[in-house]
Coordinates of C-alpha atoms and ligand atoms in Angstrom, one line a residue:
M17 CA 1.2 22.9 14.0
N18 CA -1.9 20.9 13.4
L19 CA -0.7 17.5 12.2
I20 CA -4.0 15.6 12.7
A21 CA -6.9 16.9 10.8
V22 CA -7.3 18.4 7.3
S23 CA -10.4 20.2 8.6
S24 CA -10.1 23.0 11.1
H25 CA -11.9 21.0 13.7
Q26 CA -10.7 17.7 15.1
P27 CA -12.6 14.6 16.2
V28 CA -12.1 13.7 19.9
T29 CA -10.8 10.4 18.6
A30 CA -7.8 12.0 17.0
E31 CA -5.7 11.1 20.0
D32 CA -6.5 7.4 19.6
G33 CA -4.1 5.2 17.6
C34 CA -1.1 6.3 15.7
Q35 CA 0.3 9.7 16.5
D36 CA 3.4 9.4 14.2
P37 CA 3.4 12.6 12.1
V38 CA 5.4 11.0 9.3
L39 CA 2.7 8.4 8.8
L40 CA -0.2 10.7 9.5
N41 CA 1.0 13.2 6.9
D42 CA 1.5 10.5 4.2
W43 CA -1.0 9.1 1.7
H44 CA -2.2 5.5 2.3
V45 CA -4.3 3.2 0.2
V46 CA -7.6 2.1 1.9
G47 CA -9.2 0.2 -1.0
Y48 CA -9.6 -0.3 -4.7
S49 CA -11.7 2.3 -6.5
T50 CA -14.1 -0.5 -7.5
D51 CA -14.7 -1.3 -3.8
F52 CA -16.8 1.8 -3.3
V53 CA -20.0 2.3 -5.1
A54 CA -22.4 5.2 -4.6
G55 CA -25.2 4.7 -2.1
T56 CA -23.3 2.7 0.6
V57 CA -21.1 3.7 3.6
Y58 CA -18.0 1.6 4.0
P59 CA -16.0 1.3 7.2
V60 CA -12.2 1.1 7.0
R61 CA -9.4 1.1 9.5
L62 CA -6.1 2.9 9.1
L63 CA -3.4 3.4 11.7
E64 CA -5.9 2.4 14.4
R65 CA -8.3 5.1 13.3
E66 CA -11.9 4.2 12.3
L67 CA -12.9 5.8 9.0
I68 CA -15.7 5.7 6.5
V69 CA -15.4 5.8 2.7
W70 CA -18.4 6.7 0.6
R71 CA -18.9 7.9 -3.0
S72 CA -21.3 10.7 -3.7
A73 CA -23.6 10.8 -6.8
D74 CA -21.1 13.0 -8.7
G75 CA -18.6 10.1 -8.4
Q76 CA -16.3 11.8 -5.9
V77 CA -15.0 9.5 -3.2
H78 CA -14.9 10.8 0.5
V79 CA -13.0 9.6 3.5
W80 CA -14.2 10.8 6.9
E81 CA -13.7 9.9 10.5
D82 CA -16.3 7.2 11.5
L83 CA -17.8 9.6 14.0
C84 CA -20.8 11.9 14.3
I85 CA -20.0 15.1 16.2
H86 CA -23.4 15.1 17.9
R87 CA -23.1 12.1 20.3
G88 CA -20.2 10.1 18.8
A89 CA -22.2 7.4 17.0
R90 CA -20.5 5.6 14.1
L91 CA -21.5 6.9 10.7
S92 CA -20.5 3.5 9.3
K93 CA -23.7 2.2 10.9
G94 CA -25.7 4.8 9.0
W95 CA -26.8 5.0 5.4
I96 CA -27.0 7.3 2.4
S97 CA -30.1 9.2 1.6
N98 CA -30.4 12.0 -0.9
D99 CA -26.7 11.9 -1.5
A100 CA -26.0 12.6 2.2
V101 CA -24.6 10.3 5.0
V102 CA -27.3 9.8 7.6
C103 CA -26.2 9.2 11.2
P104 CA -28.0 6.1 12.6
Y105 CA -28.6 7.7 16.0
H106 CA -30.6 10.9 15.5
G107 CA -30.6 11.0 11.8
W108 CA -28.5 14.0 11.2
N109 CA -27.6 14.4 7.5
Y110 CA -24.2 15.3 6.2
D111 CA -23.7 16.3 2.6
S112 CA -20.6 15.6 0.5
S113 CA -18.9 18.8 1.8
G114 CA -19.3 17.3 5.3
A115 CA -21.8 20.0 6.4
C116 CA -24.8 18.9 8.4
T117 CA -27.9 19.8 6.3
L118 CA -30.7 18.4 8.4
M119 CA -31.4 17.7 12.0
P120 CA -34.7 15.7 11.8
A121 CA -35.7 16.7 15.4
A122 CA -35.7 20.4 14.3
P123 CA -36.2 20.2 10.6
D124 CA -37.0 23.9 10.2
E125 CA -33.9 25.2 12.0
P126 CA -30.6 25.6 10.1
P127 CA -28.0 23.2 11.7
M128 CA -25.3 24.8 13.8
K129 CA -22.2 25.8 11.9
K130 CA -20.1 23.4 14.0
A131 CA -22.3 20.5 12.9
K132 CA -19.8 18.9 10.4
A133 CA -18.2 15.6 9.6
F134 CA -14.5 15.2 9.8
P135 CA -13.2 14.8 6.3
Y136 CA -9.7 13.8 5.3
G137 CA -7.8 14.1 2.0
A138 CA -9.2 11.5 -0.5
V139 CA -7.8 10.9 -4.0
E140 CA -8.3 8.1 -6.5
R141 CA -5.2 7.1 -8.4
Y142 CA -4.0 3.9 -10.2
G143 CA -7.3 2.3 -9.4
F144 CA -6.8 2.8 -5.6
V145 CA -8.4 5.1 -3.1
W146 CA -5.7 7.0 -1.1
T147 CA -6.2 9.0 2.1
C148 CA -4.1 11.3 4.3
L149 CA -5.1 11.8 7.9
G150 CA -2.9 14.9 8.3
Q151 CA -1.3 17.5 6.0
P152 CA 0.2 15.7 3.1
E153 CA 3.9 16.5 2.7
T154 CA 4.3 14.9 -0.7
D155 CA 2.0 13.9 -3.6
I156 CA 1.0 10.3 -4.2
P157 CA 4.0 8.5 -5.7
V158 CA 4.2 8.3 -9.5
F159 CA 3.6 4.8 -10.9
P160 CA 5.6 5.3 -14.1
E161 CA 3.8 2.8 -16.3
W162 CA 0.3 3.8 -15.4
V163 CA -0.1 6.2 -18.3
D164 CA 1.8 4.1 -20.8
E165 CA -0.7 2.2 -22.9
A166 CA 1.9 -0.3 -24.0
F167 CA 1.6 -1.7 -20.5
M168 CA -1.3 -3.9 -19.5
K169 CA -2.4 -3.2 -15.9
V170 CA -3.7 -5.9 -13.5
H171 CA -4.8 -5.3 -9.9
S172 CA -4.4 -8.1 -7.4
G173 CA -5.3 -8.7 -3.8
P174 CA -6.3 -7.6 -1.2
Y175 CA -3.9 -9.7 0.8
V176 CA -4.6 -9.4 4.5
Y177 CA -1.4 -9.9 6.5
A178 CA -1.5 -10.4 10.3
A179 CA 1.9 -8.6 10.2
N180 CA 3.7 -5.3 10.3
G181 CA 3.4 -3.2 7.1
F182 CA 7.1 -2.4 7.0
R183 CA 8.0 -6.1 7.3
A184 CA 5.7 -6.6 4.3
V185 CA 7.5 -3.9 2.3
E186 CA 10.9 -5.3 3.2
N187 CA 9.8 -8.7 2.0
F188 CA 8.7 -7.2 -1.3
I189 CA 12.2 -5.7 -1.9
D190 CA 14.1 -8.9 -1.0
A191 CA 15.4 -11.1 -3.8
S192 CA 17.2 -13.8 -1.8
H193 CA 14.0 -15.4 -0.5
F194 CA 12.8 -16.4 -4.0
P195 CA 14.3 -19.9 -4.2
F196 CA 12.9 -20.8 -0.8
V197 CA 9.6 -19.1 -0.4
H198 CA 8.7 -19.2 -4.1
A199 CA 10.5 -22.4 -5.1
G200 CA 9.5 -23.5 -8.6
L201 CA 8.1 -20.1 -9.5
N202 CA 10.6 -17.3 -8.8
G203 CA 13.6 -19.4 -8.0
V204 CA 15.0 -23.0 -7.7
M205 CA 15.5 -24.3 -4.2
D206 CA 18.2 -26.8 -5.2
K207 CA 20.1 -24.2 -7.1
P208 CA 19.6 -20.8 -5.4
D209 CA 20.8 -17.8 -7.3
R210 CA 24.1 -16.3 -6.2
L211 CA 23.3 -12.6 -5.8
E212 CA 26.0 -10.4 -7.2
P213 CA 26.8 -7.1 -5.4
Y214 CA 24.3 -4.3 -6.1
T215 CA 24.0 -0.8 -5.1
V216 CA 21.2 1.3 -3.4
E217 CA 20.9 5.0 -3.8
E218 CA 18.5 7.6 -2.3
V219 CA 16.9 9.6 -5.1
D220 CA 14.1 12.2 -5.2
T221 CA 11.5 9.4 -5.4
G222 CA 12.8 7.3 -2.6
L223 CA 15.4 4.5 -2.4
R224 CA 16.4 2.7 -5.5
S225 CA 18.5 -0.4 -6.1
S226 CA 20.6 -1.2 -9.2
E227 CA 19.6 -4.4 -11.1
V228 CA 19.6 -7.7 -9.2
R229 CA 19.8 -10.7 -11.5
V230 CA 17.9 -13.9 -10.7
F231 CA 16.7 -17.0 -12.7
Q232 CA 12.9 -17.7 -12.5
P233 CA 11.7 -21.1 -13.8
W234 CA 8.1 -19.8 -13.9
G235 CA 8.8 -16.1 -14.1
D236 CA 5.4 -14.7 -14.9
A237 CA 1.9 -15.7 -15.9
R238 CA 3.1 -17.0 -19.3
G239 CA 4.7 -19.9 -17.4
M240 CA 8.1 -19.5 -19.1
P241 CA 11.6 -19.6 -17.6
L242 CA 13.1 -16.1 -17.4
V243 CA 16.2 -14.4 -16.4
A244 CA 15.0 -11.4 -14.5
F245 CA 16.7 -8.2 -13.5
Y246 CA 15.0 -6.5 -10.6
T247 CA 15.2 -2.8 -9.9
Y248 CA 13.7 -2.2 -6.5
H249 CA 12.3 1.1 -5.3
T250 CA 10.6 2.3 -2.2
F251 CA 8.6 5.4 -3.0
R252 CA 7.3 5.9 0.5
P253 CA 7.6 4.0 3.8
L254 CA 4.5 1.9 2.8
V255 CA 4.6 2.0 -1.0
G256 CA 7.1 -0.2 -2.9
Y257 CA 7.7 -0.8 -6.5
F258 CA 9.9 -3.0 -8.7
S259 CA 10.6 -3.0 -12.4
K260 CA 11.7 -6.4 -13.7
R261 CA 13.4 -6.6 -17.0
T262 CA 13.1 -10.1 -18.3
Q263 CA 14.8 -12.2 -21.0
D264 CA 13.5 -15.6 -22.1
A265 CA 15.6 -18.5 -20.9
D266 CA 15.8 -22.2 -21.1
A267 CA 15.1 -24.5 -18.2
Q268 CA 18.8 -24.3 -17.1
G269 CA 18.7 -20.6 -16.9
Q270 CA 20.5 -19.8 -20.2
V271 CA 19.2 -16.8 -22.0
V272 CA 17.7 -17.8 -25.3
N273 CA 16.2 -14.5 -26.4
D274 CA 17.8 -11.4 -25.1
H275 CA 15.0 -8.9 -26.0
S276 CA 13.9 -7.3 -22.9
D277 CA 10.3 -7.2 -21.6
T278 CA 9.3 -5.3 -18.5
F279 CA 7.0 -6.3 -15.7
T280 CA 6.5 -3.8 -12.9
T281 CA 4.5 -3.8 -9.7
L282 CA 3.2 -1.0 -7.4
F283 CA 3.0 -2.5 -3.9
T284 CA 0.8 -0.6 -1.5
V285 CA 0.3 -1.3 2.2
Q286 CA -2.6 -0.1 4.3
P287 CA -1.3 -0.1 7.9
V288 CA -4.4 -1.2 9.8
D289 CA -2.4 -1.0 13.0
A290 CA 1.2 -1.7 13.9
V291 CA 1.0 -5.5 13.4
N292 CA -1.8 -5.8 10.8
C293 CA -1.9 -4.6 7.2
I294 CA -3.6 -5.0 3.9
V295 CA -1.5 -5.4 0.7
R296 CA -2.9 -4.3 -2.7
I297 CA -0.9 -4.4 -5.9
C298 CA -1.1 -3.2 -9.4
A299 CA 1.2 -4.9 -12.0
A300 CA 2.0 -3.4 -15.3
M301 CA 3.6 -5.4 -18.2
N302 CA 4.5 -4.9 -21.8
V303 CA 5.2 -8.6 -22.4
S304 CA 4.0 -10.1 -25.7
P305 CA 1.7 -11.9 -26.1
R306 CA -0.3 -10.4 -23.3
P307 CA -1.2 -12.9 -20.6
D308 CA -4.7 -13.5 -19.4
P309 CA -5.2 -11.0 -16.6
A310 CA -6.9 -13.7 -14.5
L311 CA -3.7 -15.8 -14.7
V312 CA -1.6 -12.8 -13.7
S313 CA -3.8 -12.3 -10.7
S314 CA -4.0 -15.9 -9.7
R315 CA -0.2 -16.2 -9.9
A316 CA 0.0 -13.1 -7.6
D317 CA -2.4 -14.8 -5.2
V318 CA 0.0 -17.7 -4.9
V319 CA 3.2 -15.6 -4.6
Y320 CA 1.8 -13.1 -2.1
G321 CA 0.1 -16.0 -0.1
Q322 CA 3.6 -17.6 0.2
D323 CA 5.1 -14.2 1.3
R324 CA 2.3 -13.7 3.9
G325 CA 3.1 -17.0 5.6
I326 CA 6.7 -16.0 6.2
V327 CA 6.0 -12.3 7.0
E328 CA 3.4 -13.3 9.6
S329 CA 5.9 -15.5 11.3
Q330 CA 8.6 -12.9 11.8
R331 CA 9.5 -11.8 15.3
P332 CA 9.5 -9.2 16.7
Q333 CA 6.5 -8.2 14.7
R334 CA 7.6 -4.6 14.6
I335 CA 10.5 -4.2 12.2
P336 CA 13.8 -3.3 13.9
A337 CA 14.8 -0.1 12.3
D338 CA 17.8 -0.1 14.6
L339 CA 20.4 -2.0 12.7
R340 CA 21.9 -3.4 15.9
Y341 CA 19.0 -5.9 15.8
E342 CA 19.0 -8.8 13.4
L343 CA 21.8 -9.4 10.9
H344 CA 22.5 -7.7 7.6
H345 CA 24.4 -9.4 4.8
R346 CA 25.5 -7.5 1.7
T347 CA 22.7 -9.4 -0.2
D348 CA 20.2 -7.6 2.1
L349 CA 21.4 -4.2 1.2
M350 CA 18.0 -2.9 0.0
G351 CA 16.3 -4.0 3.2
Q352 CA 19.1 -2.7 5.3
R353 CA 18.9 0.7 3.6
Y354 CA 15.1 0.6 3.9
R355 CA 15.4 0.3 7.6
S356 CA 17.9 3.1 7.9
W357 CA 15.7 5.2 5.7
L358 CA 12.7 4.6 8.0
R359 CA 14.8 5.5 11.0
N360 CA 16.1 8.7 9.3
K361 CA 12.6 9.8 8.5
G362 CA 11.9 9.7 12.2
I363 CA 9.3 7.0 12.1
R364 CA 8.4 5.7 15.6
Y365 CA 5.2 3.8 15.0
G366 CA 5.4 0.1 14.0
V367 CA 9.2 0.0 14.4
I368 CA 11.6 -0.8 17.2
Ligands
LIG415 FE1 -25.3 11.3 15.2 FE2 -26.9 12.1 17.1 S1 -25.1 10.9 17.3 S2 -27.2 12.3 15.0
LIG416 FE1 8.2 -13.0 -2.1

């Protein structure tokens, strides 16, 4: 079975980097849609593979191996001309289908059939560009609030972590760090929340927790105290999500208004390699009044910056998917189940 390339031919670099079929056959975010404008070739790195992203004049985004089949030069050092990628070495032109349309040293000869780029699956969804280096086994996860106009959407990041992507996801689905890592925002260090027992189940869309209740003195961009009920979800090994139902509270954590608003976050991780990743998020909220998007984003910058400092410090860098390593308390059930879920999927890359 050909697990590497969507196209029928493979780059010679396909044996470099990650060979884990679970990750190669999954969709990964490599940027925001707004990162890529027509007329420029952008280099990106995913699972130790060098790629280019470019947008053709029809608006379609393309993700290719950063490699020219002729002599192996990097297409990311080339440019766009007449809606084609031009290799910087001998000037071969590749159109948006990946076919070579011009060899300048023999302009009157039709290029050989094998003269093609190495394209991968490329889809824009939720304001992100997603790619799959293999044969996708599932669709891109559903972000439930994306199509609901009652929810305002705010993208934040990118947050570059010198850390393992699975460690970053596990941090995102962990509620007991709030009073310490996010003191004064998502928790109170002098009065940490007692976490009541919760459950985690495996559903069609991944792993999902029941609600986890916490008090947040500065619970969102509105700067108000909130009682928050988190439902955590891991859609994919490197795509997390939470839905946070909130109630207005006083400074002591007593609910003063029990109407429920909802604040959700899609958390995407680009695994650059086993110990480096890029986090990009999209929040969706139906809170009223609507907060200033700039405040939502700047609050996310603070929170994810705090998380980054901790996640980068964790050792070993690769997450132990084997539960014999590290300790698992009942309050860590979501993280514990996440590790077992990775292990059961057969993931070998980026885990120990
Ligand atoms: Fe790309 Fe020769 S290496 S045109
Ligand atoms: Fe955090």
